[in-house]
């Protein structure tokens, strides 16, 4: 379920001054769209480790990345804190991005589109996308947030918290209240899976084949 914040949207000076497009494994991206991944990759040792880590996160989606542009520039909150990196080509090869991203091996799951279906004018959508990107870029260098219950912090971020706070700037709430059963307070956590479930999305072909 999509929820909106009440405060008026204000668009300050922005860092990205245009909307960029890209394509990953046949799925289109624009500035501000959210790449969703699954921890781990079979048949390589670091990937097997991350498969185990991914089992601690509810759902199939374990991590999210915000696409910025130009070209393959993205940003995420991971082991290096809030950190920009570049995709190498149009295929997600996590092992080729380790130097930029830190010790994380994941596989491409699909793309979530929080702005899809909102019937925005071209100008409004452009401003909203740029504001999401601007917010993310302003957080570069901040540390990783290990307190998952504190999604409101702007001193440190975990992956889906960064997306949550960025979209909060344009009045879209990515926290739909998903909780882990029998664990009070876990609805305060912003889970990658709820970003996938609550908005229009496109599933990677490999994942679609696995789910048949």
mmCIF file with all atom_site columns, C-alpha atoms in Angstrom:
data_model
loop_
_atom_site.group_PDB
_atom_site.id
_atom_site.type_symbol
_atom_site.label_atom_id
_atom_site.label_alt_id
_atom_site.label_comp_id
_atom_site.label_asym_id
_atom_site.label_entity_id
_atom_site.label_seq_id
_atom_site.pdbx_PDB_ins_code
_atom_site.Cartn_x
_atom_site.Cartn_y
_atom_site.Cartn_z
_atom_site.occupancy
_atom_site.B_iso_or_equiv
_atom_site.pdbx_formal_charge
_atom_site.auth_seq_id
_atom_site.auth_comp_id
_atom_site.auth_asym_id
_atom_site.auth_atom_id
_atom_site.pdbx_PDB_model_num
ATOM 1   C CA . UNK A 1 1   ? 0.000  0.000   0.000   1.00 0.00 ? 1   UNK A CA 1
ATOM 2   C CA . UNK A 1 2   ? 1.410  3.387   -0.988  1.00 0.00 ? 2   UNK A CA 1
ATOM 3   C CA . UNK A 1 3   ? 1.362  6.162   1.599   1.00 0.00 ? 3   UNK A CA 1
ATOM 4   C CA . UNK A 1 4   ? 2.220  9.829   1.266   1.00 0.00 ? 4   UNK A CA 1
ATOM 5   C CA . UNK A 1 5   ? 3.567  12.412  3.687   1.00 0.00 ? 5   UNK A CA 1
ATOM 6   C CA . UNK A 1 6   ? 1.695  15.659  4.126   1.00 0.00 ? 6   UNK A CA 1
ATOM 7   C CA . UNK A 1 7   ? 4.416  18.375  4.053   1.00 0.00 ? 7   UNK A CA 1
ATOM 8   C CA . UNK A 1 8   ? 4.653  20.487  0.914   1.00 0.00 ? 8   UNK A CA 1
ATOM 9   C CA . UNK A 1 9   ? 7.369  19.360  -1.471  1.00 0.00 ? 9   UNK A CA 1
ATOM 10  C CA . UNK A 1 10  ? 10.165 21.917  -1.794  1.00 0.00 ? 10  UNK A CA 1
ATOM 11  C CA . UNK A 1 11  ? 12.812 21.523  -4.470  1.00 0.00 ? 11  UNK A CA 1
ATOM 12  C CA . UNK A 1 12  ? 16.146 23.100  -3.424  1.00 0.00 ? 12  UNK A CA 1
ATOM 13  C CA . UNK A 1 13  ? 19.254 23.379  -5.609  1.00 0.00 ? 13  UNK A CA 1
ATOM 14  C CA . UNK A 1 14  ? 19.966 20.012  -7.172  1.00 0.00 ? 14  UNK A CA 1
ATOM 15  C CA . UNK A 1 15  ? 23.220 18.339  -8.122  1.00 0.00 ? 15  UNK A CA 1
ATOM 16  C CA . UNK A 1 16  ? 21.940 16.263  -11.035 1.00 0.00 ? 16  UNK A CA 1
ATOM 17  C CA . UNK A 1 17  ? 20.426 18.592  -13.608 1.00 0.00 ? 17  UNK A CA 1
ATOM 18  C CA . UNK A 1 18  ? 18.915 16.052  -15.981 1.00 0.00 ? 18  UNK A CA 1
ATOM 19  C CA . UNK A 1 19  ? 17.407 12.567  -16.002 1.00 0.00 ? 19  UNK A CA 1
ATOM 20  C CA . UNK A 1 20  ? 19.611 9.734   -17.184 1.00 0.00 ? 20  UNK A CA 1
ATOM 21  C CA . UNK A 1 21  ? 18.551 6.429   -18.639 1.00 0.00 ? 21  UNK A CA 1
ATOM 22  C CA . UNK A 1 22  ? 20.268 3.050   -18.679 1.00 0.00 ? 22  UNK A CA 1
ATOM 23  C CA . UNK A 1 23  ? 19.421 -0.602  -19.152 1.00 0.00 ? 23  UNK A CA 1
ATOM 24  C CA . UNK A 1 24  ? 20.457 -3.589  -17.081 1.00 0.00 ? 24  UNK A CA 1
ATOM 25  C CA . UNK A 1 25  ? 19.785 -7.101  -18.325 1.00 0.00 ? 25  UNK A CA 1
ATOM 26  C CA . UNK A 1 26  ? 17.076 -5.743  -20.613 1.00 0.00 ? 26  UNK A CA 1
ATOM 27  C CA . UNK A 1 27  ? 15.279 -3.754  -17.897 1.00 0.00 ? 27  UNK A CA 1
ATOM 28  C CA . UNK A 1 28  ? 15.113 0.051   -18.279 1.00 0.00 ? 28  UNK A CA 1
ATOM 29  C CA . UNK A 1 29  ? 16.303 2.469   -15.607 1.00 0.00 ? 29  UNK A CA 1
ATOM 30  C CA . UNK A 1 30  ? 15.911 6.170   -15.021 1.00 0.00 ? 30  UNK A CA 1
ATOM 31  C CA . UNK A 1 31  ? 17.500 8.379   -12.387 1.00 0.00 ? 31  UNK A CA 1
ATOM 32  C CA . UNK A 1 32  ? 15.943 7.520   -9.011  1.00 0.00 ? 32  UNK A CA 1
ATOM 33  C CA . UNK A 1 33  ? 14.714 4.023   -9.887  1.00 0.00 ? 33  UNK A CA 1
ATOM 34  C CA . UNK A 1 34  ? 15.603 1.329   -7.353  1.00 0.00 ? 34  UNK A CA 1
ATOM 35  C CA . UNK A 1 35  ? 17.654 -1.721  -8.313  1.00 0.00 ? 35  UNK A CA 1
ATOM 36  C CA . UNK A 1 36  ? 16.783 -4.735  -6.165  1.00 0.00 ? 36  UNK A CA 1
ATOM 37  C CA . UNK A 1 37  ? 19.216 -7.590  -5.575  1.00 0.00 ? 37  UNK A CA 1
ATOM 38  C CA . UNK A 1 38  ? 19.394 -10.901 -3.782  1.00 0.00 ? 38  UNK A CA 1
ATOM 39  C CA . UNK A 1 39  ? 22.382 -11.566 -1.529  1.00 0.00 ? 39  UNK A CA 1
ATOM 40  C CA . UNK A 1 40  ? 24.787 -14.215 -2.727  1.00 0.00 ? 40  UNK A CA 1
ATOM 41  C CA . UNK A 1 41  ? 25.756 -16.066 -5.839  1.00 0.00 ? 41  UNK A CA 1
ATOM 42  C CA . UNK A 1 42  ? 26.103 -19.840 -6.108  1.00 0.00 ? 42  UNK A CA 1
ATOM 43  C CA . UNK A 1 43  ? 29.337 -21.636 -6.987  1.00 0.00 ? 43  UNK A CA 1
ATOM 44  C CA . UNK A 1 44  ? 31.765 -19.041 -5.599  1.00 0.00 ? 44  UNK A CA 1
ATOM 45  C CA . UNK A 1 45  ? 32.811 -18.996 -1.937  1.00 0.00 ? 45  UNK A CA 1
ATOM 46  C CA . UNK A 1 46  ? 32.015 -15.335 -1.123  1.00 0.00 ? 46  UNK A CA 1
ATOM 47  C CA . UNK A 1 47  ? 28.689 -15.771 -2.880  1.00 0.00 ? 47  UNK A CA 1
ATOM 48  C CA . UNK A 1 48  ? 27.825 -18.791 -0.743  1.00 0.00 ? 48  UNK A CA 1
ATOM 49  C CA . UNK A 1 49  ? 28.547 -16.719 2.372   1.00 0.00 ? 49  UNK A CA 1
ATOM 50  C CA . UNK A 1 50  ? 26.184 -13.977 1.231   1.00 0.00 ? 50  UNK A CA 1
ATOM 51  C CA . UNK A 1 51  ? 23.493 -16.526 0.444   1.00 0.00 ? 51  UNK A CA 1
ATOM 52  C CA . UNK A 1 52  ? 23.514 -17.399 4.154   1.00 0.00 ? 52  UNK A CA 1
ATOM 53  C CA . UNK A 1 53  ? 23.380 -13.722 5.150   1.00 0.00 ? 53  UNK A CA 1
ATOM 54  C CA . UNK A 1 54  ? 20.429 -13.184 2.837   1.00 0.00 ? 54  UNK A CA 1
ATOM 55  C CA . UNK A 1 55  ? 18.387 -15.755 4.720   1.00 0.00 ? 55  UNK A CA 1
ATOM 56  C CA . UNK A 1 56  ? 18.276 -13.338 7.676   1.00 0.00 ? 56  UNK A CA 1
ATOM 57  C CA . UNK A 1 57  ? 16.371 -10.769 5.608   1.00 0.00 ? 57  UNK A CA 1
ATOM 58  C CA . UNK A 1 58  ? 12.622 -11.354 5.024   1.00 0.00 ? 58  UNK A CA 1
ATOM 59  C CA . UNK A 1 59  ? 11.652 -12.024 1.433   1.00 0.00 ? 59  UNK A CA 1
ATOM 60  C CA . UNK A 1 60  ? 13.581 -12.593 -1.771  1.00 0.00 ? 60  UNK A CA 1
ATOM 61  C CA . UNK A 1 61  ? 15.029 -9.080  -2.027  1.00 0.00 ? 61  UNK A CA 1
ATOM 62  C CA . UNK A 1 62  ? 17.949 -8.462  0.339   1.00 0.00 ? 62  UNK A CA 1
ATOM 63  C CA . UNK A 1 63  ? 19.523 -5.249  -0.921  1.00 0.00 ? 63  UNK A CA 1
ATOM 64  C CA . UNK A 1 64  ? 18.621 -2.115  -2.877  1.00 0.00 ? 64  UNK A CA 1
ATOM 65  C CA . UNK A 1 65  ? 20.649 0.335   -4.932  1.00 0.00 ? 65  UNK A CA 1
ATOM 66  C CA . UNK A 1 66  ? 19.537 3.698   -6.346  1.00 0.00 ? 66  UNK A CA 1
ATOM 67  C CA . UNK A 1 67  ? 20.355 4.377   -9.982  1.00 0.00 ? 67  UNK A CA 1
ATOM 68  C CA . UNK A 1 68  ? 21.694 7.887   -10.605 1.00 0.00 ? 68  UNK A CA 1
ATOM 69  C CA . UNK A 1 69  ? 23.444 8.146   -13.978 1.00 0.00 ? 69  UNK A CA 1
ATOM 70  C CA . UNK A 1 70  ? 25.098 9.219   -16.123 1.00 0.00 ? 70  UNK A CA 1
ATOM 71  C CA . UNK A 1 71  ? 25.964 5.878   -17.694 1.00 0.00 ? 71  UNK A CA 1
ATOM 72  C CA . UNK A 1 72  ? 26.084 3.183   -14.988 1.00 0.00 ? 72  UNK A CA 1
ATOM 73  C CA . UNK A 1 73  ? 26.527 5.365   -11.912 1.00 0.00 ? 73  UNK A CA 1
ATOM 74  C CA . UNK A 1 74  ? 24.597 4.123   -8.862  1.00 0.00 ? 74  UNK A CA 1
ATOM 75  C CA . UNK A 1 75  ? 24.673 4.700   -5.116  1.00 0.00 ? 75  UNK A CA 1
ATOM 76  C CA . UNK A 1 76  ? 24.089 2.401   -2.154  1.00 0.00 ? 76  UNK A CA 1
ATOM 77  C CA . UNK A 1 77  ? 24.547 2.153   1.599   1.00 0.00 ? 77  UNK A CA 1
ATOM 78  C CA . UNK A 1 78  ? 26.758 -0.844  2.269   1.00 0.00 ? 78  UNK A CA 1
ATOM 79  C CA . UNK A 1 79  ? 30.002 -1.850  3.918   1.00 0.00 ? 79  UNK A CA 1
ATOM 80  C CA . UNK A 1 80  ? 31.663 1.347   2.673   1.00 0.00 ? 80  UNK A CA 1
ATOM 81  C CA . UNK A 1 81  ? 28.838 3.485   4.013   1.00 0.00 ? 81  UNK A CA 1
ATOM 82  C CA . UNK A 1 82  ? 26.965 5.619   1.515   1.00 0.00 ? 82  UNK A CA 1
ATOM 83  C CA . UNK A 1 83  ? 29.011 5.015   -1.581  1.00 0.00 ? 83  UNK A CA 1
ATOM 84  C CA . UNK A 1 84  ? 28.670 5.643   -5.336  1.00 0.00 ? 84  UNK A CA 1
ATOM 85  C CA . UNK A 1 85  ? 29.823 3.014   -7.804  1.00 0.00 ? 85  UNK A CA 1
ATOM 86  C CA . UNK A 1 86  ? 29.492 2.170   -11.483 1.00 0.00 ? 86  UNK A CA 1
ATOM 87  C CA . UNK A 1 87  ? 27.907 -0.735  -13.281 1.00 0.00 ? 87  UNK A CA 1
ATOM 88  C CA . UNK A 1 88  ? 30.277 -2.318  -15.782 1.00 0.00 ? 88  UNK A CA 1
ATOM 89  C CA . UNK A 1 89  ? 28.168 -2.853  -18.872 1.00 0.00 ? 89  UNK A CA 1
ATOM 90  C CA . UNK A 1 90  ? 24.535 -3.949  -18.908 1.00 0.00 ? 90  UNK A CA 1
ATOM 91  C CA . UNK A 1 91  ? 24.961 -7.172  -16.916 1.00 0.00 ? 91  UNK A CA 1
ATOM 92  C CA . UNK A 1 92  ? 25.110 -7.266  -13.114 1.00 0.00 ? 92  UNK A CA 1
ATOM 93  C CA . UNK A 1 93  ? 28.499 -8.793  -12.246 1.00 0.00 ? 93  UNK A CA 1
ATOM 94  C CA . UNK A 1 94  ? 28.946 -8.183  -8.506  1.00 0.00 ? 94  UNK A CA 1
ATOM 95  C CA . UNK A 1 95  ? 32.391 -9.761  -8.445  1.00 0.00 ? 95  UNK A CA 1
ATOM 96  C CA . UNK A 1 96  ? 33.618 -7.123  -10.931 1.00 0.00 ? 96  UNK A CA 1
ATOM 97  C CA . UNK A 1 97  ? 32.439 -4.299  -8.650  1.00 0.00 ? 97  UNK A CA 1
ATOM 98  C CA . UNK A 1 98  ? 34.004 -5.461  -5.370  1.00 0.00 ? 98  UNK A CA 1
ATOM 99  C CA . UNK A 1 99  ? 36.725 -2.794  -5.425  1.00 0.00 ? 99  UNK A CA 1
ATOM 100 C CA . UNK A 1 100 ? 34.116 -0.042  -5.673  1.00 0.00 ? 100 UNK A CA 1
ATOM 101 C CA . UNK A 1 101 ? 31.433 -1.556  -3.448  1.00 0.00 ? 101 UNK A CA 1
ATOM 102 C CA . UNK A 1 102 ? 33.297 -3.509  -0.794  1.00 0.00 ? 102 UNK A CA 1
ATOM 103 C CA . UNK A 1 103 ? 32.807 -7.131  0.140   1.00 0.00 ? 103 UNK A CA 1
ATOM 104 C CA . UNK A 1 104 ? 29.310 -7.762  -1.192  1.00 0.00 ? 104 UNK A CA 1
ATOM 105 C CA . UNK A 1 105 ? 28.337 -10.415 -3.699  1.00 0.00 ? 105 UNK A CA 1
ATOM 106 C CA . UNK A 1 106 ? 24.733 -10.230 -4.906  1.00 0.00 ? 106 UNK A CA 1
ATOM 107 C CA . UNK A 1 107 ? 22.624 -11.107 -7.921  1.00 0.00 ? 107 UNK A CA 1
ATOM 108 C CA . UNK A 1 108 ? 20.286 -8.875  -9.875  1.00 0.00 ? 108 UNK A CA 1
ATOM 109 C CA . UNK A 1 109 ? 16.618 -9.430  -8.961  1.00 0.00 ? 109 UNK A CA 1
ATOM 110 C CA . UNK A 1 110 ? 14.818 -6.595  -10.764 1.00 0.00 ? 110 UNK A CA 1
ATOM 111 C CA . UNK A 1 111 ? 13.906 -2.914  -10.648 1.00 0.00 ? 111 UNK A CA 1
ATOM 112 C CA . UNK A 1 112 ? 11.272 -1.155  -8.525  1.00 0.00 ? 112 UNK A CA 1
ATOM 113 C CA . UNK A 1 113 ? 9.616  2.012   -9.853  1.00 0.00 ? 113 UNK A CA 1
ATOM 114 C CA . UNK A 1 114 ? 8.097  4.070   -6.990  1.00 0.00 ? 114 UNK A CA 1
ATOM 115 C CA . UNK A 1 115 ? 7.052  6.869   -9.369  1.00 0.00 ? 115 UNK A CA 1
ATOM 116 C CA . UNK A 1 116 ? 5.305  4.640   -11.895 1.00 0.00 ? 116 UNK A CA 1
ATOM 117 C CA . UNK A 1 117 ? 1.582  5.164   -12.335 1.00 0.00 ? 117 UNK A CA 1
ATOM 118 C CA . UNK A 1 118 ? 1.428  8.479   -10.485 1.00 0.00 ? 118 UNK A CA 1
ATOM 119 C CA . UNK A 1 119 ? 0.328  10.401  -13.597 1.00 0.00 ? 119 UNK A CA 1
ATOM 120 C CA . UNK A 1 120 ? 2.878  13.136  -13.005 1.00 0.00 ? 120 UNK A CA 1
ATOM 121 C CA . UNK A 1 121 ? 3.660  15.850  -15.494 1.00 0.00 ? 121 UNK A CA 1
ATOM 122 C CA . UNK A 1 122 ? 7.010  15.416  -17.205 1.00 0.00 ? 122 UNK A CA 1
ATOM 123 C CA . UNK A 1 123 ? 8.382  18.432  -15.340 1.00 0.00 ? 123 UNK A CA 1
ATOM 124 C CA . UNK A 1 124 ? 7.184  17.248  -11.909 1.00 0.00 ? 124 UNK A CA 1
ATOM 125 C CA . UNK A 1 125 ? 8.564  13.756  -12.453 1.00 0.00 ? 125 UNK A CA 1
ATOM 126 C CA . UNK A 1 126 ? 11.908 15.161  -13.550 1.00 0.00 ? 126 UNK A CA 1
ATOM 127 C CA . UNK A 1 127 ? 12.122 17.355  -10.437 1.00 0.00 ? 127 UNK A CA 1
ATOM 128 C CA . UNK A 1 128 ? 11.192 14.473  -8.161  1.00 0.00 ? 128 UNK A CA 1
ATOM 129 C CA . UNK A 1 129 ? 13.760 12.148  -9.706  1.00 0.00 ? 129 UNK A CA 1
ATOM 130 C CA . UNK A 1 130 ? 16.473 14.781  -9.422  1.00 0.00 ? 130 UNK A CA 1
ATOM 131 C CA . UNK A 1 131 ? 15.592 15.487  -5.805  1.00 0.00 ? 131 UNK A CA 1
ATOM 132 C CA . UNK A 1 132 ? 15.892 11.791  -4.929  1.00 0.00 ? 132 UNK A CA 1
ATOM 133 C CA . UNK A 1 133 ? 19.320 11.713  -6.584  1.00 0.00 ? 133 UNK A CA 1
ATOM 134 C CA . UNK A 1 134 ? 20.378 14.975  -4.950  1.00 0.00 ? 134 UNK A CA 1
ATOM 135 C CA . UNK A 1 135 ? 19.524 13.656  -1.490  1.00 0.00 ? 135 UNK A CA 1
ATOM 136 C CA . UNK A 1 136 ? 21.488 10.445  -2.030  1.00 0.00 ? 136 UNK A CA 1
ATOM 137 C CA . UNK A 1 137 ? 24.545 12.288  -3.317  1.00 0.00 ? 137 UNK A CA 1
ATOM 138 C CA . UNK A 1 138 ? 24.475 14.588  -0.287  1.00 0.00 ? 138 UNK A CA 1
ATOM 139 C CA . UNK A 1 139 ? 24.874 11.552  1.998   1.00 0.00 ? 139 UNK A CA 1
ATOM 140 C CA . UNK A 1 140 ? 28.094 10.210  0.418   1.00 0.00 ? 140 UNK A CA 1
ATOM 141 C CA . UNK A 1 141 ? 30.645 9.225   3.040   1.00 0.00 ? 141 UNK A CA 1
ATOM 142 C CA . UNK A 1 142 ? 28.184 8.692   5.884   1.00 0.00 ? 142 UNK A CA 1
ATOM 143 C CA . UNK A 1 143 ? 28.640 5.352   7.689   1.00 0.00 ? 143 UNK A CA 1
ATOM 144 C CA . UNK A 1 144 ? 26.531 2.225   7.561   1.00 0.00 ? 144 UNK A CA 1
ATOM 145 C CA . UNK A 1 145 ? 23.667 2.143   10.065  1.00 0.00 ? 145 UNK A CA 1
ATOM 146 C CA . UNK A 1 146 ? 23.646 -1.105  12.035  1.00 0.00 ? 146 UNK A CA 1
ATOM 147 C CA . UNK A 1 147 ? 20.610 0.021   14.054  1.00 0.00 ? 147 UNK A CA 1
ATOM 148 C CA . UNK A 1 148 ? 17.958 -1.155  11.619  1.00 0.00 ? 148 UNK A CA 1
ATOM 149 C CA . UNK A 1 149 ? 15.178 -0.014  13.959  1.00 0.00 ? 149 UNK A CA 1
ATOM 150 C CA . UNK A 1 150 ? 16.264 3.616   13.531  1.00 0.00 ? 150 UNK A CA 1
ATOM 151 C CA . UNK A 1 151 ? 15.275 4.326   9.943   1.00 0.00 ? 151 UNK A CA 1
ATOM 152 C CA . UNK A 1 152 ? 14.833 8.037   10.694  1.00 0.00 ? 152 UNK A CA 1
ATOM 153 C CA . UNK A 1 153 ? 18.519 8.693   11.310  1.00 0.00 ? 153 UNK A CA 1
ATOM 154 C CA . UNK A 1 154 ? 20.347 10.857  8.799   1.00 0.00 ? 154 UNK A CA 1
ATOM 155 C CA . UNK A 1 155 ? 23.753 10.305  10.401  1.00 0.00 ? 155 UNK A CA 1
ATOM 156 C CA . UNK A 1 156 ? 24.115 6.794   9.003   1.00 0.00 ? 156 UNK A CA 1
ATOM 157 C CA . UNK A 1 157 ? 22.181 4.602   6.576   1.00 0.00 ? 157 UNK A CA 1
ATOM 158 C CA . UNK A 1 158 ? 21.465 1.016   5.637   1.00 0.00 ? 158 UNK A CA 1
ATOM 159 C CA . UNK A 1 159 ? 20.530 0.230   2.045   1.00 0.00 ? 159 UNK A CA 1
ATOM 160 C CA . UNK A 1 160 ? 16.749 0.497   2.078   1.00 0.00 ? 160 UNK A CA 1
ATOM 161 C CA . UNK A 1 161 ? 16.854 3.308   4.645   1.00 0.00 ? 161 UNK A CA 1
ATOM 162 C CA . UNK A 1 162 ? 18.762 5.470   2.150   1.00 0.00 ? 162 UNK A CA 1
ATOM 163 C CA . UNK A 1 163 ? 16.059 4.882   -0.460  1.00 0.00 ? 163 UNK A CA 1
ATOM 164 C CA . UNK A 1 164 ? 13.356 5.509   2.160   1.00 0.00 ? 164 UNK A CA 1
ATOM 165 C CA . UNK A 1 165 ? 14.812 8.849   3.265   1.00 0.00 ? 165 UNK A CA 1
ATOM 166 C CA . UNK A 1 166 ? 15.468 9.933   -0.317  1.00 0.00 ? 166 UNK A CA 1
ATOM 167 C CA . UNK A 1 167 ? 11.872 9.256   -1.372  1.00 0.00 ? 167 UNK A CA 1
ATOM 168 C CA . UNK A 1 168 ? 10.585 10.882  1.806   1.00 0.00 ? 168 UNK A CA 1
ATOM 169 C CA . UNK A 1 169 ? 11.906 14.147  0.350   1.00 0.00 ? 169 UNK A CA 1
ATOM 170 C CA . UNK A 1 170 ? 9.288  13.943  -2.398  1.00 0.00 ? 170 UNK A CA 1
ATOM 171 C CA . UNK A 1 171 ? 6.424  12.755  -0.208  1.00 0.00 ? 171 UNK A CA 1
ATOM 172 C CA . UNK A 1 172 ? 6.551  9.009   -0.899  1.00 0.00 ? 172 UNK A CA 1
ATOM 173 C CA . UNK A 1 173 ? 6.789  6.622   2.048   1.00 0.00 ? 173 UNK A CA 1
ATOM 174 C CA . UNK A 1 174 ? 8.622  3.393   1.224   1.00 0.00 ? 174 UNK A CA 1
ATOM 175 C CA . UNK A 1 175 ? 8.003  1.965   4.718   1.00 0.00 ? 175 UNK A CA 1
ATOM 176 C CA . UNK A 1 176 ? 4.757  0.044   4.423   1.00 0.00 ? 176 UNK A CA 1
ATOM 177 C CA . UNK A 1 177 ? 4.930  -1.460  7.913   1.00 0.00 ? 177 UNK A CA 1
ATOM 178 C CA . UNK A 1 178 ? 6.216  -4.937  7.059   1.00 0.00 ? 178 UNK A CA 1
ATOM 179 C CA . UNK A 1 179 ? 7.262  -6.688  10.294  1.00 0.00 ? 179 UNK A CA 1
ATOM 180 C CA . UNK A 1 180 ? 8.905  -9.929  11.371  1.00 0.00 ? 180 UNK A CA 1
ATOM 181 C CA . UNK A 1 181 ? 6.440  -12.104 13.226  1.00 0.00 ? 181 UNK A CA 1
ATOM 182 C CA . UNK A 1 182 ? 6.679  -12.107 17.033  1.00 0.00 ? 182 UNK A CA 1
ATOM 183 C CA . UNK A 1 183 ? 9.322  -9.349  17.028  1.00 0.00 ? 183 UNK A CA 1
ATOM 184 C CA . UNK A 1 184 ? 7.759  -6.082  18.273  1.00 0.00 ? 184 UNK A CA 1
ATOM 185 C CA . UNK A 1 185 ? 9.037  -2.905  16.673  1.00 0.00 ? 185 UNK A CA 1
ATOM 186 C CA . UNK A 1 186 ? 10.365 -4.520  13.517  1.00 0.00 ? 186 UNK A CA 1
ATOM 187 C CA . UNK A 1 187 ? 7.750  -2.652  11.482  1.00 0.00 ? 187 UNK A CA 1
ATOM 188 C CA . UNK A 1 188 ? 10.044 0.360   11.981  1.00 0.00 ? 188 UNK A CA 1
ATOM 189 C CA . UNK A 1 189 ? 12.624 -1.339  9.769   1.00 0.00 ? 189 UNK A CA 1
ATOM 190 C CA . UNK A 1 190 ? 12.446 -0.501  6.067   1.00 0.00 ? 190 UNK A CA 1
ATOM 191 C CA . UNK A 1 191 ? 12.904 -3.864  4.355   1.00 0.00 ? 191 UNK A CA 1
ATOM 192 C CA . UNK A 1 192 ? 14.135 -4.195  0.774   1.00 0.00 ? 192 UNK A CA 1
ATOM 193 C CA . UNK A 1 193 ? 11.273 -6.625  0.110   1.00 0.00 ? 193 UNK A CA 1
ATOM 194 C CA . UNK A 1 194 ? 8.574  -4.038  0.854   1.00 0.00 ? 194 UNK A CA 1
ATOM 195 C CA . UNK A 1 195 ? 10.135 -1.634  -1.659  1.00 0.00 ? 195 UNK A CA 1
ATOM 196 C CA . UNK A 1 196 ? 9.744  -4.400  -4.204  1.00 0.00 ? 196 UNK A CA 1
ATOM 197 C CA . UNK A 1 197 ? 6.255  -5.517  -3.187  1.00 0.00 ? 197 UNK A CA 1
ATOM 198 C CA . UNK A 1 198 ? 4.642  -2.094  -2.799  1.00 0.00 ? 198 UNK A CA 1
ATOM 199 C CA . UNK A 1 199 ? 5.445  -0.508  -6.142  1.00 0.00 ? 199 UNK A CA 1
ATOM 200 C CA . UNK A 1 200 ? 5.389  -1.425  -9.822  1.00 0.00 ? 200 UNK A CA 1
ATOM 201 C CA . UNK A 1 201 ? 8.454  -3.490  -10.705 1.00 0.00 ? 201 UNK A CA 1
ATOM 202 C CA . UNK A 1 202 ? 10.110 -5.588  -13.385 1.00 0.00 ? 202 UNK A CA 1
ATOM 203 C CA . UNK A 1 203 ? 11.612 -8.955  -12.519 1.00 0.00 ? 203 UNK A CA 1
ATOM 204 C CA . UNK A 1 204 ? 14.920 -10.074 -14.014 1.00 0.00 ? 204 UNK A CA 1
ATOM 205 C CA . UNK A 1 205 ? 14.563 -12.780 -16.644 1.00 0.00 ? 205 UNK A CA 1
ATOM 206 C CA . UNK A 1 206 ? 16.736 -15.220 -14.671 1.00 0.00 ? 206 UNK A CA 1
ATOM 207 C CA . UNK A 1 207 ? 14.579 -14.749 -11.562 1.00 0.00 ? 207 UNK A CA 1
ATOM 208 C CA . UNK A 1 208 ? 11.401 -15.116 -13.586 1.00 0.00 ? 208 UNK A CA 1
ATOM 209 C CA . UNK A 1 209 ? 12.672 -18.415 -14.964 1.00 0.00 ? 209 UNK A CA 1
ATOM 210 C CA . UNK A 1 210 ? 13.485 -19.672 -11.460 1.00 0.00 ? 210 UNK A CA 1
ATOM 211 C CA . UNK A 1 211 ? 9.997  -18.833 -10.231 1.00 0.00 ? 211 UNK A CA 1
ATOM 212 C CA . UNK A 1 212 ? 8.166  -20.746 -12.959 1.00 0.00 ? 212 UNK A CA 1
#
